[in-house]
Tab-separated table of N, CA and C in Angstrom:
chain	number	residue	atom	x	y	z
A	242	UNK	N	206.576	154.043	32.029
A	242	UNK	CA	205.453	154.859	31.644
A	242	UNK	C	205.918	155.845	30.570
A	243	UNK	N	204.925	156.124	29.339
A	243	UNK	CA	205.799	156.362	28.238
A	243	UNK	C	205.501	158.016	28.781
A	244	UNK	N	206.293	158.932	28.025
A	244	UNK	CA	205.748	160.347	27.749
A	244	UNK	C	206.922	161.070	26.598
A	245	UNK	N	205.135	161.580	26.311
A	245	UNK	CA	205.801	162.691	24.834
A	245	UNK	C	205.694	164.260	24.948
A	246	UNK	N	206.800	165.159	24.908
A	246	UNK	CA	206.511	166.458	24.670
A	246	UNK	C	206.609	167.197	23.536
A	247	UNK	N	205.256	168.100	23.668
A	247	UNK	CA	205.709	168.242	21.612
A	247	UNK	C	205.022	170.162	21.929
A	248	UNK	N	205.231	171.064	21.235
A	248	UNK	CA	205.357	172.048	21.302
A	248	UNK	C	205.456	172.770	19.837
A	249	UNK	N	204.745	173.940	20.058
A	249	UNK	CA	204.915	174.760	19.051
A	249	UNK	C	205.039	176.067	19.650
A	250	UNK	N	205.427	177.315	18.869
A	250	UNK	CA	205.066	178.273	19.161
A	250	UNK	C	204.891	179.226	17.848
A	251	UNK	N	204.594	180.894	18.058
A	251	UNK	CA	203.674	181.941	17.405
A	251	UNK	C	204.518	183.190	17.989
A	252	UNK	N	203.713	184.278	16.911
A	252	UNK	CA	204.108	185.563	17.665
A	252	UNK	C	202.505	185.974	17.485
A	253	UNK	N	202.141	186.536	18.405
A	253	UNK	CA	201.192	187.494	18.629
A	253	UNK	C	201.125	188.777	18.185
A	254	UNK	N	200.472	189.236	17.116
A	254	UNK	CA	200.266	190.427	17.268
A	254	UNK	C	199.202	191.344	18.220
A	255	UNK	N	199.814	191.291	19.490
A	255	UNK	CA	198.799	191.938	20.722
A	255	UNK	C	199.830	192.447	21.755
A	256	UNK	N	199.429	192.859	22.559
A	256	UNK	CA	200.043	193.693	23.959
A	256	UNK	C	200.218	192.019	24.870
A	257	UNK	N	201.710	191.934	25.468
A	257	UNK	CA	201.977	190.723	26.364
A	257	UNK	C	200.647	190.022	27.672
A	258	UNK	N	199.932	191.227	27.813
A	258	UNK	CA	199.316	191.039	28.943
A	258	UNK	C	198.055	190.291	27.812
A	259	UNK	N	197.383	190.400	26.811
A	259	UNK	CA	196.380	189.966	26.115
A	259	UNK	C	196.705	188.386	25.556
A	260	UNK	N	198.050	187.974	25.441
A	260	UNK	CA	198.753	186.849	24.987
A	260	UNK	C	198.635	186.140	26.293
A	261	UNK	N	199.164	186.795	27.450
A	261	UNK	CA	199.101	186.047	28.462
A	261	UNK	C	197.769	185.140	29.338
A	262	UNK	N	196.804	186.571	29.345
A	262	UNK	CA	195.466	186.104	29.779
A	262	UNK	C	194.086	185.056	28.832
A	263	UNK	N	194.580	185.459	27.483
A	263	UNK	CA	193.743	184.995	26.977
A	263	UNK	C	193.748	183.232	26.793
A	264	UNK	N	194.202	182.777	26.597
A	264	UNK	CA	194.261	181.298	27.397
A	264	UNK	C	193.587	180.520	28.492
A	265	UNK	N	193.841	181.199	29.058
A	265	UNK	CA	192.966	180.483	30.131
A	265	UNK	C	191.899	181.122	31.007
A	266	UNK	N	191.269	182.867	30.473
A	266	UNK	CA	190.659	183.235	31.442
A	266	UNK	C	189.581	183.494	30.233
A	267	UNK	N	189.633	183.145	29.422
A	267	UNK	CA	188.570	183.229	27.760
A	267	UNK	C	187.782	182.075	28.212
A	268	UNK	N	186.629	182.389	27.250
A	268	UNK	CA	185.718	180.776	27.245
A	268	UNK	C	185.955	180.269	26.373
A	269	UNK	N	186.516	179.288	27.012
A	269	UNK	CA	186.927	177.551	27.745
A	269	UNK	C	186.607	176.989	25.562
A	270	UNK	N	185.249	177.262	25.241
A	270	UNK	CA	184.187	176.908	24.326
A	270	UNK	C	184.569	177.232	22.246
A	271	UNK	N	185.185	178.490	22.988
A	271	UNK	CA	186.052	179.512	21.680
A	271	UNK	C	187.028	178.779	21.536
A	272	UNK	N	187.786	178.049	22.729
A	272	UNK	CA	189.315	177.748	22.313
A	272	UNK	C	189.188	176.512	21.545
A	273	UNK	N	188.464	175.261	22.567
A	273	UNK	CA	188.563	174.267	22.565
A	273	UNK	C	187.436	173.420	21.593
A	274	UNK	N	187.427	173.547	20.436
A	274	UNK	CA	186.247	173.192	19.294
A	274	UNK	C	185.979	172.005	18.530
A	275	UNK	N	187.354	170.883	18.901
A	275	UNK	CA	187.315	169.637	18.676
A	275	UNK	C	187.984	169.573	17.377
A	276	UNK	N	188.345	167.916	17.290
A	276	UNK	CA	189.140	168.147	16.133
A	276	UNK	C	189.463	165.871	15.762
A	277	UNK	N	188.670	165.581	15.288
A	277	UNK	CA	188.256	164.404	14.711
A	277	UNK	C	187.760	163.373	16.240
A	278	UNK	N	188.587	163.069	16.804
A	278	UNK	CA	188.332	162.167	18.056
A	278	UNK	C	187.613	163.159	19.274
A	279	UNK	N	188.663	164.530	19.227
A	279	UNK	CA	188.474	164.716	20.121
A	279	UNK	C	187.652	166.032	20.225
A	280	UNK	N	186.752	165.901	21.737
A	280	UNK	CA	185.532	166.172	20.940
A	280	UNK	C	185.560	167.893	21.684
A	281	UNK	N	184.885	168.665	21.356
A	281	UNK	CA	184.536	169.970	21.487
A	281	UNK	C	183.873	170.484	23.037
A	282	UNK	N	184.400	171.659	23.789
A	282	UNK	CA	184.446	171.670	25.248
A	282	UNK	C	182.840	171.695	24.808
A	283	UNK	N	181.861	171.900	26.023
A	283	UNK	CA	180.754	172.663	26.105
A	283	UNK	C	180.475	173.165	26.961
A	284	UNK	N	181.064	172.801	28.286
A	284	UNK	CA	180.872	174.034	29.489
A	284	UNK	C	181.716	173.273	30.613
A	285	UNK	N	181.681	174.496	31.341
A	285	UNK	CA	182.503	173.614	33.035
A	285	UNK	C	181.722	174.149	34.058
A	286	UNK	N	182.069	173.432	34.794
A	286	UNK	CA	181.554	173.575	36.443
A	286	UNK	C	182.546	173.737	37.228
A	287	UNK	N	181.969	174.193	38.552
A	287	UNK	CA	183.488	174.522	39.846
A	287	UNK	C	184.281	174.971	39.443
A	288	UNK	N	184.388	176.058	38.645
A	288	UNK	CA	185.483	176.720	38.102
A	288	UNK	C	185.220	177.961	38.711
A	289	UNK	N	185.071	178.368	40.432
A	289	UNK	CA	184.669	179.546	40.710
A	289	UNK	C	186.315	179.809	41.130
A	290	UNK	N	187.134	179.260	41.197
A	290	UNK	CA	188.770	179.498	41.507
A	290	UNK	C	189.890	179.385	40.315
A	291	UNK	N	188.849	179.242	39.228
A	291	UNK	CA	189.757	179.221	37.623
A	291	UNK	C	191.086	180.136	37.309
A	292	UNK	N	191.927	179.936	37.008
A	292	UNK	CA	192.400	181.203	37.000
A	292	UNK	C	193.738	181.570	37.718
A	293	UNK	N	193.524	180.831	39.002
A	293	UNK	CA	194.609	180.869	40.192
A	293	UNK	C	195.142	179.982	40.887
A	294	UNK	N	196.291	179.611	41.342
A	294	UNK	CA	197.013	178.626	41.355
A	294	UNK	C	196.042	177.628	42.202
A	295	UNK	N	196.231	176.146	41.636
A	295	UNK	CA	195.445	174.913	42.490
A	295	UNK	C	194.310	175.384	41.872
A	296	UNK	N	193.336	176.431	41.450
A	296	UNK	CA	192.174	176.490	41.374
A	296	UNK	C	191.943	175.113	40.065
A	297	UNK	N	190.947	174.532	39.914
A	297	UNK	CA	190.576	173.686	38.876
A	297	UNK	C	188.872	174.072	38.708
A	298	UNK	N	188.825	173.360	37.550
A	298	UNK	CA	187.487	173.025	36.566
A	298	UNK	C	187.029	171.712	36.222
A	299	UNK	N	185.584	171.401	36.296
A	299	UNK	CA	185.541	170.359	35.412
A	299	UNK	C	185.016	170.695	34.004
A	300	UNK	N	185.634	169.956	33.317
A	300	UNK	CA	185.473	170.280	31.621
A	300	UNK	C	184.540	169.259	31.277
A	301	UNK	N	183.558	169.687	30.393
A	301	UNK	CA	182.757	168.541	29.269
A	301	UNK	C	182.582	168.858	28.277
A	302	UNK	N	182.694	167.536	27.735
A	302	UNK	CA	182.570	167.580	26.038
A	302	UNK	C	181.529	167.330	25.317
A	303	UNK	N	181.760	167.746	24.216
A	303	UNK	CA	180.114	166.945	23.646
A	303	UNK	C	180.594	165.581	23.187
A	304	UNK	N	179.143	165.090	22.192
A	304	UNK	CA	180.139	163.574	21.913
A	304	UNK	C	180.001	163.498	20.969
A	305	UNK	N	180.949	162.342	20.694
A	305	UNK	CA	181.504	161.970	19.076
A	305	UNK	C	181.473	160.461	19.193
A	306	UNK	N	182.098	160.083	17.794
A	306	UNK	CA	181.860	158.778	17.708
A	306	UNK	C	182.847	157.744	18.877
A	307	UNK	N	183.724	158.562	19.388
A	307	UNK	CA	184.566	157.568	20.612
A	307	UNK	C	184.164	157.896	22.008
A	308	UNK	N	183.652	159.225	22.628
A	308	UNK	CA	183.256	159.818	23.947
A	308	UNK	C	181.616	159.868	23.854
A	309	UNK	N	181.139	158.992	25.152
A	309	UNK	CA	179.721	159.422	25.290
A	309	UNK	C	179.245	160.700	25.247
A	310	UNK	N	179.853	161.844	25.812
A	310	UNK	CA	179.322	163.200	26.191
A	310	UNK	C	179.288	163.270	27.355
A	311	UNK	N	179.446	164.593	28.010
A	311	UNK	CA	179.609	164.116	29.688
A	311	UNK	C	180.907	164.860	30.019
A	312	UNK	N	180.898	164.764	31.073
A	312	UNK	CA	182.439	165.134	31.889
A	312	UNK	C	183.492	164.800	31.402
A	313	UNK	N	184.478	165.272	30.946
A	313	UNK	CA	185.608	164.854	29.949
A	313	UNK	C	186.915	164.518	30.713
A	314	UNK	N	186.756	165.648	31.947
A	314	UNK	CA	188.251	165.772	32.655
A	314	UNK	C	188.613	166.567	33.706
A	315	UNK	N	189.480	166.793	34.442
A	315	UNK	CA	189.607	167.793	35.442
A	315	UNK	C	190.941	168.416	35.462
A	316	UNK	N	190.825	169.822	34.903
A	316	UNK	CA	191.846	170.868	34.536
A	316	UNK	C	192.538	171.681	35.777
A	317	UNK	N	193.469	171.578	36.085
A	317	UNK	CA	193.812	172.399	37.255
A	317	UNK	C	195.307	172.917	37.134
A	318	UNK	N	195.397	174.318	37.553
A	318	UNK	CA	196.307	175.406	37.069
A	318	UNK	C	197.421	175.315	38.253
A	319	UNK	N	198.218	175.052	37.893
A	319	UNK	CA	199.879	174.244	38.574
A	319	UNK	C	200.864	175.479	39.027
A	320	UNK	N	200.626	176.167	38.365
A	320	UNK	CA	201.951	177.570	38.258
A	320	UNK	C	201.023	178.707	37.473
A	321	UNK	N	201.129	179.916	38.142
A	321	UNK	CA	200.663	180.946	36.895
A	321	UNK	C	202.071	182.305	37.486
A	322	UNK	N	202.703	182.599	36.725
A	322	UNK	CA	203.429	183.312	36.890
A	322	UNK	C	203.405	184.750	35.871
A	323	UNK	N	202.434	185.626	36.318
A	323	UNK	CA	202.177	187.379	35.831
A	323	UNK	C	202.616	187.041	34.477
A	324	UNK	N	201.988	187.468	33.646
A	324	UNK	CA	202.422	187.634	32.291
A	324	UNK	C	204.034	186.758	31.373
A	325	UNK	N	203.890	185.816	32.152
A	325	UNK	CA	205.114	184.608	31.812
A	325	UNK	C	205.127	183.613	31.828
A	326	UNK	N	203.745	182.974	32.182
A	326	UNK	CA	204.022	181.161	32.380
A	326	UNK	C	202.622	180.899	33.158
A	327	UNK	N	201.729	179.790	32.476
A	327	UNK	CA	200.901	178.863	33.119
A	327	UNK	C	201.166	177.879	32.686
A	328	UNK	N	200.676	176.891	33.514
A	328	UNK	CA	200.920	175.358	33.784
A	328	UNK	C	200.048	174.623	34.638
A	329	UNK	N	199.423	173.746	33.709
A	329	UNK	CA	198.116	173.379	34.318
A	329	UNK	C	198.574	171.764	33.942
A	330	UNK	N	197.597	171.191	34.483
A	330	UNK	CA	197.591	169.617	34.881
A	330	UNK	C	196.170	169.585	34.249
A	331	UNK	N	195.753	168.403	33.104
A	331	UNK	CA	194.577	168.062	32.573
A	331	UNK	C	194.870	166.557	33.107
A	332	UNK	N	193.831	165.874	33.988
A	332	UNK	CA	193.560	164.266	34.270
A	332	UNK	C	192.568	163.928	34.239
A	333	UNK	N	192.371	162.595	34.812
A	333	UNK	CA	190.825	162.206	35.023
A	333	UNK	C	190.051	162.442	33.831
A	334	UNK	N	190.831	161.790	32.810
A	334	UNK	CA	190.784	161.811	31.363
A	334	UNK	C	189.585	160.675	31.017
A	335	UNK	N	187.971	161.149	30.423
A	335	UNK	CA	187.125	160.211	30.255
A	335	UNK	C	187.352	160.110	28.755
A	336	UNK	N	187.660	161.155	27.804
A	336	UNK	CA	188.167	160.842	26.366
A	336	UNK	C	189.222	159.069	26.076
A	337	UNK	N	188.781	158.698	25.123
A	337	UNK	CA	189.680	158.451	24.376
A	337	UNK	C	190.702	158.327	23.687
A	338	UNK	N	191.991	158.181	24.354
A	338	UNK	CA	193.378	158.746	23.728
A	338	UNK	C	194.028	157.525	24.127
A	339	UNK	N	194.124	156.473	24.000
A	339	UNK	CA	194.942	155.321	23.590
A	339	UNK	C	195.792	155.079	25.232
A	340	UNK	N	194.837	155.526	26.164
A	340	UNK	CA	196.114	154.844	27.621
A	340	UNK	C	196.553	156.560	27.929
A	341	UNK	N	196.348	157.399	27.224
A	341	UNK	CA	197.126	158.741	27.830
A	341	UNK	C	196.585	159.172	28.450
A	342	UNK	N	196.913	159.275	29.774
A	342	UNK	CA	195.743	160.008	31.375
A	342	UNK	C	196.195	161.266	31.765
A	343	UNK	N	197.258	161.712	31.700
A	343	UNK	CA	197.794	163.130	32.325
A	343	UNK	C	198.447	163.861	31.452
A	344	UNK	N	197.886	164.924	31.174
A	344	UNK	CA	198.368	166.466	29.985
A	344	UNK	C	198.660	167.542	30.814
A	345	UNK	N	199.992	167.973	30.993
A	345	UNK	CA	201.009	168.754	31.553
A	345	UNK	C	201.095	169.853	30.426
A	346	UNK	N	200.118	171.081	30.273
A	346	UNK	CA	200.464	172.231	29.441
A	346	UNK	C	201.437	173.491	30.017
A	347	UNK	N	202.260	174.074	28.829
A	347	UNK	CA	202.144	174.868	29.276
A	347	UNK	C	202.237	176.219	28.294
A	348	UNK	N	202.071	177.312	29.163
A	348	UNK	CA	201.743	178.829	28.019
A	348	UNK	C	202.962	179.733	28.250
A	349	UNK	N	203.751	180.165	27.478
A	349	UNK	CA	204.911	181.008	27.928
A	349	UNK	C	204.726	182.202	26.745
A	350	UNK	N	204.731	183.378	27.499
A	350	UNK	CA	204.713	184.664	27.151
A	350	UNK	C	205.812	185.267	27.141
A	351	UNK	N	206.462	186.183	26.166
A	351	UNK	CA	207.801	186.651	26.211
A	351	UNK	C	207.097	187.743	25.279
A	352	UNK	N	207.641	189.089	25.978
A	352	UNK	CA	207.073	190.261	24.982
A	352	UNK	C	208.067	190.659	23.917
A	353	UNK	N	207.826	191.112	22.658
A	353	UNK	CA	209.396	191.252	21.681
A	353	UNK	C	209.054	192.803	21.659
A	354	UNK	N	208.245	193.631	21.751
A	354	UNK	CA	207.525	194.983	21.816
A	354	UNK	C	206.530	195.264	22.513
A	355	UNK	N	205.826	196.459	22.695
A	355	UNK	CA	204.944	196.798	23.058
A	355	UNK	C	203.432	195.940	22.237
A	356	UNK	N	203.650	195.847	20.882
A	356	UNK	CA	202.082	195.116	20.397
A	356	UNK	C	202.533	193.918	19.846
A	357	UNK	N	203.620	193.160	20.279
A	357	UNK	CA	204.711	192.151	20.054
A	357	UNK	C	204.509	190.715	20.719
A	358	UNK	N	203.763	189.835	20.958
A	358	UNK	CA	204.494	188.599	21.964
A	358	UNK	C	204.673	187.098	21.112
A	359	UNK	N	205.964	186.926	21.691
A	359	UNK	CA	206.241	185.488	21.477
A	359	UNK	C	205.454	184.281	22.475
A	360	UNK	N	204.913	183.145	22.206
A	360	UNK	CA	204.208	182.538	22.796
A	360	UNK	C	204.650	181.233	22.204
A	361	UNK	N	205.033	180.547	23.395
A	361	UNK	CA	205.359	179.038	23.281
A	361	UNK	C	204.304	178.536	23.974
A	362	UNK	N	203.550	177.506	23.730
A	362	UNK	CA	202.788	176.445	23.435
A	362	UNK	C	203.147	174.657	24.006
A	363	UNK	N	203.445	173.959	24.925
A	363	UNK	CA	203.565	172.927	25.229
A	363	UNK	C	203.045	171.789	25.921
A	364	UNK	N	203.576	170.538	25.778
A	364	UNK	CA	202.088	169.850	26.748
A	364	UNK	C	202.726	168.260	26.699
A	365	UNK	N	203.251	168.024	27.826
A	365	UNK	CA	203.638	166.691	27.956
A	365	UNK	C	202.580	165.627	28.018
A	366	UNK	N	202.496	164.839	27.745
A	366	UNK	CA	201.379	163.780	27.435
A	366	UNK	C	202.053	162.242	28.312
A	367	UNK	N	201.264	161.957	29.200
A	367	UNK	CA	202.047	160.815	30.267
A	367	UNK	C	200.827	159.352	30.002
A	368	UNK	N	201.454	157.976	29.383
A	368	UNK	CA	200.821	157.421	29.307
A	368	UNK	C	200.848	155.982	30.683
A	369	UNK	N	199.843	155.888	30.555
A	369	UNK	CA	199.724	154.029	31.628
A	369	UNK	C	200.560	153.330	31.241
A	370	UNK	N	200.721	152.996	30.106
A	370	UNK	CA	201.471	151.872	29.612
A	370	UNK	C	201.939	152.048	28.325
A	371	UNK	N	203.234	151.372	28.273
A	371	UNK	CA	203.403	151.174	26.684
A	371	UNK	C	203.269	150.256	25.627
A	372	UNK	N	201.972	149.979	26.649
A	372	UNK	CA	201.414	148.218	25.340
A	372	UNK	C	201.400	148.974	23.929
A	373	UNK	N	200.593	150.142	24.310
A	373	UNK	CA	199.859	150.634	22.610
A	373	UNK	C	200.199	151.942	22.545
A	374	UNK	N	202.373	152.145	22.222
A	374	UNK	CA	203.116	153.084	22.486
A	374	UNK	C	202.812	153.899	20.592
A	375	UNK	N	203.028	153.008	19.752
A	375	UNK	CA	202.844	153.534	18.347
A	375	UNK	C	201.445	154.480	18.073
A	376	UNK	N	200.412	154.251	19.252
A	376	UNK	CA	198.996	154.829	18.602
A	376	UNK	C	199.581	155.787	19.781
A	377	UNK	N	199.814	155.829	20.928
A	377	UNK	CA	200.203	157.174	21.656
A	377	UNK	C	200.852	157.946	20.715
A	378	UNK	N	202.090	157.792	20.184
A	378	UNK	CA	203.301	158.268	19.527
A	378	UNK	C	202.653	159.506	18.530
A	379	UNK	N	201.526	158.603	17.664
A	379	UNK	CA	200.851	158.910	16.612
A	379	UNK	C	199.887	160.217	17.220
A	380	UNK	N	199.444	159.408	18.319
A	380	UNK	CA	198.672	160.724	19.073
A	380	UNK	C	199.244	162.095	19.486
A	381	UNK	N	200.016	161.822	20.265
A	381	UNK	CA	201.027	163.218	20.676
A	381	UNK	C	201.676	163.760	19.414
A	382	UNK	N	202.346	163.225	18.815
A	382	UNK	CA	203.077	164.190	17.627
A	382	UNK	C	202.547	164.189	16.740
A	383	UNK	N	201.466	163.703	16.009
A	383	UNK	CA	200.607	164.061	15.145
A	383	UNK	C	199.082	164.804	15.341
A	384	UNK	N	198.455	164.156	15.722
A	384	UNK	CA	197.133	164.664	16.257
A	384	UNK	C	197.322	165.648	17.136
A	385	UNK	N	197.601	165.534	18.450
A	385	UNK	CA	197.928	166.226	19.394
A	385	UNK	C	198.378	167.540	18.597
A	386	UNK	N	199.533	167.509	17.870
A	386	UNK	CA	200.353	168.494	17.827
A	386	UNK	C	198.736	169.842	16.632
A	387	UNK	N	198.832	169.063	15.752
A	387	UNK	CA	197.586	169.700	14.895
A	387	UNK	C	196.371	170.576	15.828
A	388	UNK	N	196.102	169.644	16.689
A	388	UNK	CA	194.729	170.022	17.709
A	388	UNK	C	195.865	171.693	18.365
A	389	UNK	N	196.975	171.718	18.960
A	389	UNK	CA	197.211	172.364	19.638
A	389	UNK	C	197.594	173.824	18.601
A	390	UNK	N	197.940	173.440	17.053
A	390	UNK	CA	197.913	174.349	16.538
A	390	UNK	C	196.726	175.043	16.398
A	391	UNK	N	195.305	174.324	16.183
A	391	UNK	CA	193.835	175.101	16.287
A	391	UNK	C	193.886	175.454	17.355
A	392	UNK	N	194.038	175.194	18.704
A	392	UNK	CA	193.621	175.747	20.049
A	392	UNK	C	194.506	177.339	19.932
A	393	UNK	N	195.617	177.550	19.169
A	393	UNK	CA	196.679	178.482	19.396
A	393	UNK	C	195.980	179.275	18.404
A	394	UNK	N	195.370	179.006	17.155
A	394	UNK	CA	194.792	180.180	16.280
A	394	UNK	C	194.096	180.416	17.283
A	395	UNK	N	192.775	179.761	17.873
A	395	UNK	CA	191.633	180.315	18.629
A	395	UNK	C	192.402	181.438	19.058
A	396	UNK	N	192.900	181.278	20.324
A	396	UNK	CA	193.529	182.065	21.150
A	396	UNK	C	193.842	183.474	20.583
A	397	UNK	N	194.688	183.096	19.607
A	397	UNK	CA	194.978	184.103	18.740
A	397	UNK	C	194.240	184.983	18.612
A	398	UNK	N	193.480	184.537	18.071
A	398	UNK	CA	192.001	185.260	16.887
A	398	UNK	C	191.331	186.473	18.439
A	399	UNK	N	191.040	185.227	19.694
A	399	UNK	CA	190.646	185.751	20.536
A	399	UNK	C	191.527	186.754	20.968
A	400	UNK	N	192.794	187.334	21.187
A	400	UNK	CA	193.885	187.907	21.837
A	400	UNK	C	193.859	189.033	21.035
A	401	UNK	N	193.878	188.864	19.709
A	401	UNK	CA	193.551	190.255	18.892
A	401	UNK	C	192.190	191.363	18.644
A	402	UNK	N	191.695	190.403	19.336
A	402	UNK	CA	190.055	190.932	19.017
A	402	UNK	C	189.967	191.836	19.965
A	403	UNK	N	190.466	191.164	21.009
A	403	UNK	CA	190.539	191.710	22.788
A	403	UNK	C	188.706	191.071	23.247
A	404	UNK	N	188.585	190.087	23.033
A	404	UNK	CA	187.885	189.090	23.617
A	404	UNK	C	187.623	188.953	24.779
A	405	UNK	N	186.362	189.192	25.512
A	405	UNK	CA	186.114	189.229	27.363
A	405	UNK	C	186.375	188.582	27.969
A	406	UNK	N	186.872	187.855	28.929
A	406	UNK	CA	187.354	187.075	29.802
A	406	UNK	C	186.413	186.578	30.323
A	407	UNK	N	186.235	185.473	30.844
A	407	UNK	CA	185.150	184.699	31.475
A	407	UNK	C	185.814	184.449	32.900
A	408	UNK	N	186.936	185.113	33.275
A	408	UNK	CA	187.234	185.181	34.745
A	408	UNK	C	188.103	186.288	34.873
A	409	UNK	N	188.396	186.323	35.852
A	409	UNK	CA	189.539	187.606	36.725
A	409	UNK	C	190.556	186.899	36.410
């Protein structure tokens, strides 16, 4: 079973705790805006435990020319460790991505100052098979990697603004 990890990271200009939260307790909608295949969040459900460890969401997308529209996936938060580390599990993958079913993210916060944070960015990508390993390949370190640089401006943009949280 193939898998790719690909990663970037940023510095924040914000306070550690605004780098940390804004990720995953922002709407879902700001971050996630699509990016050729893949298509743009539009809301979740059962996300009344978002936020906290095991808690999950279901995510949907709108559609594009490869996803009907509809339920996209089911996001659920693996590790959250205070202002240093989330790690969530994305499966139950109805998108389009060439055989890739399970996205292992994760968010790492490291403060360099008070209005300072370093933020690493990662996300293992686990495929079914490696019949159609070159269009995965292509996916994770190219596409993938691009999409995760827009999801990281969002964030950004959101983290500096000081942007409301859509959970605790």
């Amino acid at each position: 079973m193939p898998s790719f990890k690909v990663e970037i990271s940023d510095v924040f200009p914000c306070e550690l705790e605004r780098a940390f939260k804004t990720p995953m307790l922002c709407d879902i909608t700001k971050v996630h805006t699509g990016f050729l295949f893949m298509p743009k969040v539009t809301h979740c459900l059962d996300d009344e435990n978002w936020g906290k460890i095991a808690g999950s969401r279901r995510v949907f997308m709108a559609k594009t020319f490869t996803f009907k529209g509809g339920e996209a996936l089911l996001d659920t938060v693996i590790d959250r460790q205070e202002n240093q580390h989330w790690k969530i599990q994305v499966n139950q993958v109805q998108v389009f991505t060439f055989g890739i079913h399970t996205f292992i993210g994760e968010w790492i916060t490291t403060p360099i100052d008070a209005h300072t944070t370093q933020v690493r960015y990662q996300y293992t990508l686990e495929a079914k098979s490696g019949l159609l390993y070159p269009f995965q390949w292509f996916t994770a370190k190219v596409l993938w990697k691009i999409y995760m640089r827009r999801v990281m401006n969002n964030i950004r943009q959101l983290a500096i603004t000081k942007s409301p949280y859509s959970f605790d």
